[in-house]
Amino acid sequence: SVAIKAPMPGNIMKVNVKVGDSVKKGDVLVVLEAMKMENDICAPQDGVVASINVKSGDSVKTDEVLLTLN
């Protein structure tokens, strides 16, 4: 599986996928707010969402695993 990690510390604004969803490379998985800017966290490859470790409103640190793809 592929771990999608937070590129920077911030707050989770929105989770756009559910476990079991099929995603394509470039799909926006999570919206992360950092320094008053919204950053789209996109799928690095095609896959299926295996787990989601965050929800809207969560604070995350750099390199924290947000979700995993199979």
Short mmCIF file of C-alpha atoms in Angstrom, two decimals:
data_model
loop_
_atom_site.label_atom_id
_atom_site.label_comp_id
_atom_site.label_asym_id
_atom_site.label_seq_id
_atom_site.Cartn_x
_atom_site.Cartn_y
_atom_site.Cartn_z
CA SER A 1 0.00 0.00 0.00
CA VAL A 2 0.98 3.64 -0.49
CA ALA A 3 0.89 6.04 2.47
CA ILE A 4 -0.25 9.59 1.68
CA LYS A 5 1.50 11.90 4.16
CA ALA A 6 0.99 15.51 5.14
CA PRO A 7 3.60 17.66 3.33
CA MET A 8 3.39 20.33 6.08
CA PRO A 9 1.67 20.91 9.42
CA GLY A 10 -1.89 22.21 9.22
CA ASN A 11 -5.59 21.50 9.71
CA ILE A 12 -7.72 19.09 7.68
CA MET A 13 -10.48 21.09 5.99
CA LYS A 14 -12.11 18.35 3.97
CA VAL A 15 -11.75 14.63 3.21
CA ASN A 16 -13.05 13.95 -0.31
CA VAL A 17 -12.93 10.13 -0.30
CA LYS A 18 -14.24 7.11 1.62
CA VAL A 19 -12.63 3.73 2.28
CA GLY A 20 -13.14 1.58 -0.80
CA ASP A 21 -13.30 4.50 -3.26
CA SER A 22 -11.34 4.08 -6.50
CA VAL A 23 -9.14 7.09 -7.24
CA LYS A 24 -7.11 8.17 -10.25
CA LYS A 25 -3.69 9.83 -10.21
CA GLY A 26 -4.20 13.55 -9.52
CA ASP A 27 -7.59 13.23 -7.75
CA VAL A 28 -7.87 15.52 -4.72
CA LEU A 29 -8.07 13.26 -1.64
CA VAL A 30 -7.79 15.75 1.21
CA VAL A 31 -7.77 19.56 1.56
CA LEU A 32 -5.17 20.73 4.10
CA GLU A 33 -5.16 24.31 5.40
CA ALA A 34 -1.71 25.63 6.24
CA MET A 35 -0.70 29.28 6.72
CA LYS A 36 -4.24 30.40 5.75
CA MET A 37 -3.97 28.67 2.35
CA GLU A 38 -5.83 25.57 1.22
CA ASN A 39 -3.56 22.87 -0.20
CA ASP A 40 -4.93 19.96 -2.23
CA ILE A 41 -3.40 16.61 -1.33
CA CYS A 42 -3.67 14.55 -4.52
CA ALA A 43 -3.35 10.85 -5.31
CA PRO A 44 0.19 10.04 -6.55
CA GLN A 45 -1.16 7.06 -8.53
CA ASP A 46 -4.33 5.16 -9.35
CA GLY A 47 -5.62 2.98 -6.52
CA VAL A 48 -8.30 2.18 -3.97
CA VAL A 49 -8.57 3.97 -0.62
CA ALA A 50 -7.55 1.39 2.03
CA SER A 51 -7.71 3.51 5.19
CA ILE A 52 -8.36 7.09 6.28
CA ASN A 53 -6.56 8.27 9.41
CA VAL A 54 -7.92 11.84 9.64
CA LYS A 55 -11.23 13.71 9.62
CA SER A 56 -12.27 17.32 9.05
CA GLY A 57 -10.99 19.57 11.84
CA ASP A 58 -7.99 17.41 12.75
CA SER A 59 -4.57 19.03 13.19
CA VAL A 60 -1.71 17.17 11.55
CA LYS A 61 2.07 17.33 11.68
CA THR A 62 4.50 17.08 8.77
CA ASP A 63 4.80 13.47 7.50
CA GLU A 64 1.74 12.29 9.45
CA VAL A 65 -0.07 9.58 7.45
CA LEU A 66 -3.41 10.96 6.22
CA LEU A 67 -4.60 7.87 4.35
CA THR A 68 -3.37 4.82 2.47
CA LEU A 69 -4.04 3.50 -1.03
CA ASN A 70 -3.83 -0.05 -2.36
#
